[in-house]
PDB file of C-alpha atoms in Angstrom:
ATOM      1  CA  MET V   1     -26.009 -86.677  60.660  1.00  0.00           C
ATOM      2  CA  LYS V   2     -25.182 -88.101  57.233  1.00  0.00           C
ATOM      3  CA  ARG V   3     -24.822 -84.568  55.821  1.00  0.00           C
ATOM      4  CA  ILE V   4     -22.432 -83.569  58.601  1.00  0.00           C
ATOM      5  CA  ILE V   5     -20.216 -86.600  57.935  1.00  0.00           C
ATOM      6  CA  ILE V   6     -20.178 -85.876  54.196  1.00  0.00           C
ATOM      7  CA  LEU V   7     -19.362 -82.211  54.893  1.00  0.00           C
ATOM      8  CA  LEU V   8     -16.514 -83.144  57.245  1.00  0.00           C
ATOM      9  CA  LEU V   9     -15.098 -85.647  54.746  1.00  0.00           C
ATOM     10  CA  THR V  10     -15.283 -83.055  51.980  1.00  0.00           C
ATOM     11  CA  ILE V  11     -13.472 -80.451  54.087  1.00  0.00           C
ATOM     12  CA  PHE V  12     -10.847 -83.016  55.079  1.00  0.00           C
ATOM     13  CA  CYS V  13     -10.262 -84.018  51.446  1.00  0.00           C
ATOM     14  CA  ILE V  14     -10.045 -80.425  50.212  1.00  0.00           C
ATOM     15  CA  ASN V  15      -7.527 -79.522  52.909  1.00  0.00           C
ATOM     16  CA  ASN V  16      -5.336 -82.519  52.058  1.00  0.00           C
ATOM     17  CA  ILE V  17      -5.281 -82.219  48.269  1.00  0.00           C
ATOM     18  CA  GLN V  18      -2.251 -80.497  46.830  1.00  0.00           C
ATOM     19  CA  ILE V  19      -2.931 -78.760  43.568  1.00  0.00           C
ATOM     20  CA  PHE V  20       0.071 -78.065  41.409  1.00  0.00           C
ATOM     21  CA  ALA V  21      -0.345 -75.354  38.821  1.00  0.00           C
ATOM     22  CA  GLN V  22       1.891 -73.385  36.545  1.00  0.00           C
ATOM     23  CA  LEU V  23       3.654 -70.444  38.102  1.00  0.00           C
ATOM     24  CA  ASP V  24       1.412 -67.394  37.884  1.00  0.00           C
ATOM     25  CA  ASP V  25       2.361 -64.388  35.791  1.00  0.00           C
ATOM     26  CA  GLY V  26       4.268 -62.029  38.059  1.00  0.00           C
ATOM     27  CA  SER V  27       5.868 -64.859  40.064  1.00  0.00           C
ATOM     28  CA  ILE V  28       9.592 -64.722  40.684  1.00  0.00           C
ATOM     29  CA  ALA V  29      11.383 -67.213  38.440  1.00  0.00           C
ATOM     30  CA  PRO V  30      13.266 -69.936  40.287  1.00  0.00           C
ATOM     31  CA  ASP V  31      16.981 -69.552  39.610  1.00  0.00           C
ATOM     32  CA  TRP V  32      18.988 -72.334  37.996  1.00  0.00           C
ATOM     33  CA  THR V  33      22.411 -73.189  36.699  1.00  0.00           C
ATOM     34  CA  LEU V  34      22.192 -75.850  33.995  1.00  0.00           C
ATOM     35  CA  THR V  35      24.442 -77.448  31.402  1.00  0.00           C
ATOM     36  CA  ASP V  36      23.292 -77.632  27.790  1.00  0.00           C
ATOM     37  CA  LEU V  37      23.835 -80.505  25.343  1.00  0.00           C
ATOM     38  CA  ASN V  38      27.141 -78.931  24.234  1.00  0.00           C
ATOM     39  CA  GLY V  39      28.514 -78.907  27.793  1.00  0.00           C
ATOM     40  CA  ASN V  40      28.103 -75.145  28.310  1.00  0.00           C
ATOM     41  CA  GLU V  41      26.868 -73.952  31.687  1.00  0.00           C
ATOM     42  CA  HIS V  42      24.102 -71.348  31.883  1.00  0.00           C
ATOM     43  CA  HIS V  43      22.953 -69.402  34.947  1.00  0.00           C
ATOM     44  CA  LEU V  44      19.519 -67.793  34.660  1.00  0.00           C
ATOM     45  CA  TYR V  45      20.063 -64.912  37.070  1.00  0.00           C
ATOM     46  CA  ALA V  46      23.457 -64.095  35.493  1.00  0.00           C
ATOM     47  CA  TYR V  47      21.704 -63.547  32.140  1.00  0.00           C
ATOM     48  CA  LEU V  48      19.050 -61.382  33.790  1.00  0.00           C
ATOM     49  CA  ASP V  49      21.677 -59.380  35.689  1.00  0.00           C
ATOM     50  CA  SER V  50      23.545 -58.838  32.393  1.00  0.00           C
ATOM     51  CA  GLY V  51      20.511 -57.120  30.884  1.00  0.00           C
ATOM     52  CA  TYR V  52      18.922 -60.007  29.003  1.00  0.00           C
ATOM     53  CA  SER V  53      15.296 -61.030  29.108  1.00  0.00           C
ATOM     54  CA  VAL V  54      15.062 -64.821  28.960  1.00  0.00           C
ATOM     55  CA  VAL V  55      12.583 -66.951  27.033  1.00  0.00           C
ATOM     56  CA  ILE V  56      12.245 -70.575  28.096  1.00  0.00           C
ATOM     57  CA  ASP V  57      10.430 -73.116  25.964  1.00  0.00           C
ATOM     58  CA  PHE V  58       9.497 -76.017  28.244  1.00  0.00           C
ATOM     59  CA  SER V  59       8.623 -78.862  25.880  1.00  0.00           C
ATOM     60  CA  ALA V  60       8.604 -82.641  25.568  1.00  0.00           C
ATOM     61  CA  THR V  61      10.099 -84.468  22.590  1.00  0.00           C
ATOM     62  CA  TRP V  62       6.950 -86.552  22.047  1.00  0.00           C
ATOM     63  CA  CYS V  63       4.608 -83.516  22.033  1.00  0.00           C
ATOM     64  CA  GLY V  64       3.059 -82.734  18.639  1.00  0.00           C
ATOM     65  CA  PRO V  65       2.174 -79.082  19.401  1.00  0.00           C
ATOM     66  CA  CYS V  66       5.699 -78.588  20.787  1.00  0.00           C
ATOM     67  CA  TRP V  67       7.206 -79.958  17.570  1.00  0.00           C
ATOM     68  CA  SER V  68       4.961 -77.745  15.428  1.00  0.00           C
ATOM     69  CA  TYR V  69       5.940 -74.621  17.359  1.00  0.00           C
ATOM     70  CA  HIS V  70       9.615 -75.606  17.316  1.00  0.00           C
ATOM     71  CA  ASN V  71       9.428 -75.903  13.518  1.00  0.00           C
ATOM     72  CA  SER V  72       7.743 -72.494  13.215  1.00  0.00           C
ATOM     73  CA  VAL V  73      11.251 -71.086  13.921  1.00  0.00           C
ATOM     74  CA  ASN V  74       9.795 -68.182  15.912  1.00  0.00           C
ATOM     75  CA  LEU V  75      12.201 -68.770  18.788  1.00  0.00           C
ATOM     76  CA  GLU V  76      15.088 -69.349  16.394  1.00  0.00           C
ATOM     77  CA  ASN V  77      14.357 -65.986  14.758  1.00  0.00           C
ATOM     78  CA  LEU V  78      14.033 -64.331  18.178  1.00  0.00           C
ATOM     79  CA  TYR V  79      17.407 -65.730  19.236  1.00  0.00           C
ATOM     80  CA  GLU V  80      19.156 -64.770  16.005  1.00  0.00           C
ATOM     81  CA  GLN V  81      17.760 -61.212  15.923  1.00  0.00           C
ATOM     82  CA  TYR V  82      17.840 -60.313  19.618  1.00  0.00           C
ATOM     83  CA  GLY V  83      20.202 -62.879  21.165  1.00  0.00           C
ATOM     84  CA  PRO V  84      23.950 -62.807  21.886  1.00  0.00           C
ATOM     85  CA  ASP V  85      24.873 -62.432  18.181  1.00  0.00           C
ATOM     86  CA  GLY V  86      22.107 -59.884  17.571  1.00  0.00           C
ATOM     87  CA  THR V  87      21.071 -56.969  19.766  1.00  0.00           C
ATOM     88  CA  LYS V  88      21.941 -58.847  23.003  1.00  0.00           C
ATOM     89  CA  GLU V  89      18.495 -58.277  24.522  1.00  0.00           C
ATOM     90  CA  VAL V  90      17.040 -61.787  24.699  1.00  0.00           C
ATOM     91  CA  MET V  91      18.369 -65.228  25.569  1.00  0.00           C
ATOM     92  CA  VAL V  92      16.368 -68.306  24.521  1.00  0.00           C
ATOM     93  CA  PHE V  93      16.467 -71.793  26.041  1.00  0.00           C
ATOM     94  CA  PHE V  94      14.744 -75.017  25.100  1.00  0.00           C
ATOM     95  CA  ILE V  95      14.274 -77.175  28.194  1.00  0.00           C
ATOM     96  CA  GLU V  96      13.126 -80.734  27.612  1.00  0.00           C
ATOM     97  CA  GLY V  97      11.195 -81.217  30.793  1.00  0.00           C
ATOM     98  CA  ASP V  98       9.754 -84.736  30.657  1.00  0.00           C
ATOM     99  CA  ALA V  99      11.651 -87.193  32.853  1.00  0.00           C
ATOM    100  CA  ASN V 100      10.594 -90.060  30.573  1.00  0.00           C
ATOM    101  CA  THR V 101      12.536 -88.840  27.554  1.00  0.00           C
ATOM    102  CA  SER V 102      16.199 -89.248  26.764  1.00  0.00           C
ATOM    103  CA  ILE V 103      19.026 -87.458  25.019  1.00  0.00           C
ATOM    104  CA  ASP V 104      18.429 -89.824  22.080  1.00  0.00           C
ATOM    105  CA  ASP V 105      14.883 -88.467  21.854  1.00  0.00           C
ATOM    106  CA  LEU V 106      16.259 -84.929  21.526  1.00  0.00           C
ATOM    107  CA  TYR V 107      18.397 -86.074  18.595  1.00  0.00           C
ATOM    108  CA  GLY V 108      15.429 -87.827  17.003  1.00  0.00           C
ATOM    109  CA  THR V 109      16.886 -91.318  17.349  1.00  0.00           C
ATOM    110  CA  GLY V 110      14.949 -92.428  20.428  1.00  0.00           C
ATOM    111  CA  SER V 111      11.543 -94.045  20.573  1.00  0.00           C
ATOM    112  CA  ASN V 112       9.738 -91.121  22.243  1.00  0.00           C
ATOM    113  CA  THR V 113      10.211 -88.217  19.840  1.00  0.00           C
ATOM    114  CA  GLN V 114       8.669 -86.217  17.016  1.00  0.00           C
ATOM    115  CA  GLY V 115      12.055 -85.669  15.323  1.00  0.00           C
ATOM    116  CA  ASN V 116      15.507 -84.147  15.691  1.00  0.00           C
ATOM    117  CA  TRP V 117      15.148 -81.137  18.001  1.00  0.00           C
ATOM    118  CA  VAL V 118      18.864 -80.341  17.969  1.00  0.00           C
ATOM    119  CA  GLU V 119      19.553 -79.993  14.248  1.00  0.00           C
ATOM    120  CA  GLY V 120      19.358 -76.360  13.200  1.00  0.00           C
ATOM    121  CA  THR V 121      18.545 -75.062  16.701  1.00  0.00           C
ATOM    122  CA  PRO V 122      20.965 -72.203  17.460  1.00  0.00           C
ATOM    123  CA  TYR V 123      19.982 -71.625  21.088  1.00  0.00           C
ATOM    124  CA  PRO V 124      20.899 -73.875  24.043  1.00  0.00           C
ATOM    125  CA  ILE V 125      18.994 -77.122  24.558  1.00  0.00           C
ATOM    126  CA  ILE V 126      18.858 -78.485  28.098  1.00  0.00           C
ATOM    127  CA  ASN V 127      17.435 -81.780  29.335  1.00  0.00           C
ATOM    128  CA  SER V 128      16.093 -81.100  32.841  1.00  0.00           C
ATOM    129  CA  SER V 129      12.877 -82.467  34.294  1.00  0.00           C
ATOM    130  CA  SER V 130      13.840 -81.049  37.708  1.00  0.00           C
ATOM    131  CA  THR V 131      13.716 -77.512  36.288  1.00  0.00           C
ATOM    132  CA  ALA V 132      10.314 -78.193  34.731  1.00  0.00           C
ATOM    133  CA  ASN V 133       9.197 -79.405  38.169  1.00  0.00           C
ATOM    134  CA  ALA V 134      10.536 -76.247  39.839  1.00  0.00           C
ATOM    135  CA  TYR V 135       8.391 -74.199  37.441  1.00  0.00           C
ATOM    136  CA  HIS V 136       5.393 -76.497  38.035  1.00  0.00           C
ATOM    137  CA  ILE V 137       4.985 -77.233  34.333  1.00  0.00           C
ATOM    138  CA  SER V 138       1.680 -79.027  33.834  1.00  0.00           C
ATOM    139  CA  TYR V 139       1.356 -78.938  30.040  1.00  0.00           C
ATOM    140  CA  TRP V 140       3.575 -78.802  26.979  1.00  0.00           C
ATOM    141  CA  PRO V 141       4.662 -76.510  25.532  1.00  0.00           C
ATOM    142  CA  THR V 142       4.838 -73.823  28.174  1.00  0.00           C
ATOM    143  CA  ILE V 143       6.760 -70.766  27.054  1.00  0.00           C
ATOM    144  CA  TYR V 144       7.806 -68.187  29.621  1.00  0.00           C
ATOM    145  CA  MET V 145       9.408 -64.774  29.276  1.00  0.00           C
ATOM    146  CA  ILE V 146      11.456 -63.781  32.318  1.00  0.00           C
ATOM    147  CA  CYS V 147      12.278 -60.101  32.577  1.00  0.00           C
ATOM    148  CA  GLN V 148      15.296 -58.570  34.283  1.00  0.00           C
ATOM    149  CA  ASN V 149      13.236 -58.063  37.448  1.00  0.00           C
ATOM    150  CA  ARG V 150      12.980 -61.906  37.539  1.00  0.00           C
ATOM    151  CA  MET V 151       9.208 -61.886  37.008  1.00  0.00           C
ATOM    152  CA  ILE V 152       7.596 -64.529  34.814  1.00  0.00           C
ATOM    153  CA  THR V 153       5.015 -64.032  32.086  1.00  0.00           C
ATOM    154  CA  GLU V 154       3.655 -66.944  30.104  1.00  0.00           C
ATOM    155  CA  VAL V 155       3.863 -65.824  26.477  1.00  0.00           C
ATOM    156  CA  GLY V 156       2.662 -68.986  24.768  1.00  0.00           C
ATOM    157  CA  GLN V 157       3.184 -69.975  21.146  1.00  0.00           C
ATOM    158  CA  GLN V 158       3.445 -66.552  19.553  1.00  0.00           C
ATOM    159  CA  SER V 159       5.265 -65.044  16.614  1.00  0.00           C
ATOM    160  CA  THR V 160       8.759 -63.650  16.969  1.00  0.00           C
ATOM    161  CA  SER V 161       7.519 -60.060  16.951  1.00  0.00           C
ATOM    162  CA  ALA V 162       4.752 -60.778  19.478  1.00  0.00           C
ATOM    163  CA  ILE V 163       7.211 -62.307  21.938  1.00  0.00           C
ATOM    164  CA  TYR V 164       9.720 -59.499  21.453  1.00  0.00           C
TER     165      TYR V 164
END
């Protein structure tokens, strides 16, 4: 009898636990329209429909590995070579996805930051924890490539040429 009760409790618990995981490769990217720190509006599906592939770096200002990858300038190089002023193939976004950070943290003047994320970054920076939630981000950094067919692939912290 004790085993049956334990089994029933286990089944009940498993059925009532919600597990949130990153979006799987091949998932359709949730669409968004967001405003960057400069006040410019960006619409994901409009970029995809215009022939761009989109790279999104979901990071948090306090994250050491995020800061290290940001300073590797791989995404900066990708944007400059293949972005709107280059071959017009790729658009890059940095989305600060932690709800506990502020705009001051992005500029390096807050108390929850590794440094100034804005200085020298040529691609749009967006502060949006709701977008990170829509993509089920569970660790930082998470770097996605979204192709014109709207499918996601997690590319990780790779070199410019590897992402391209």
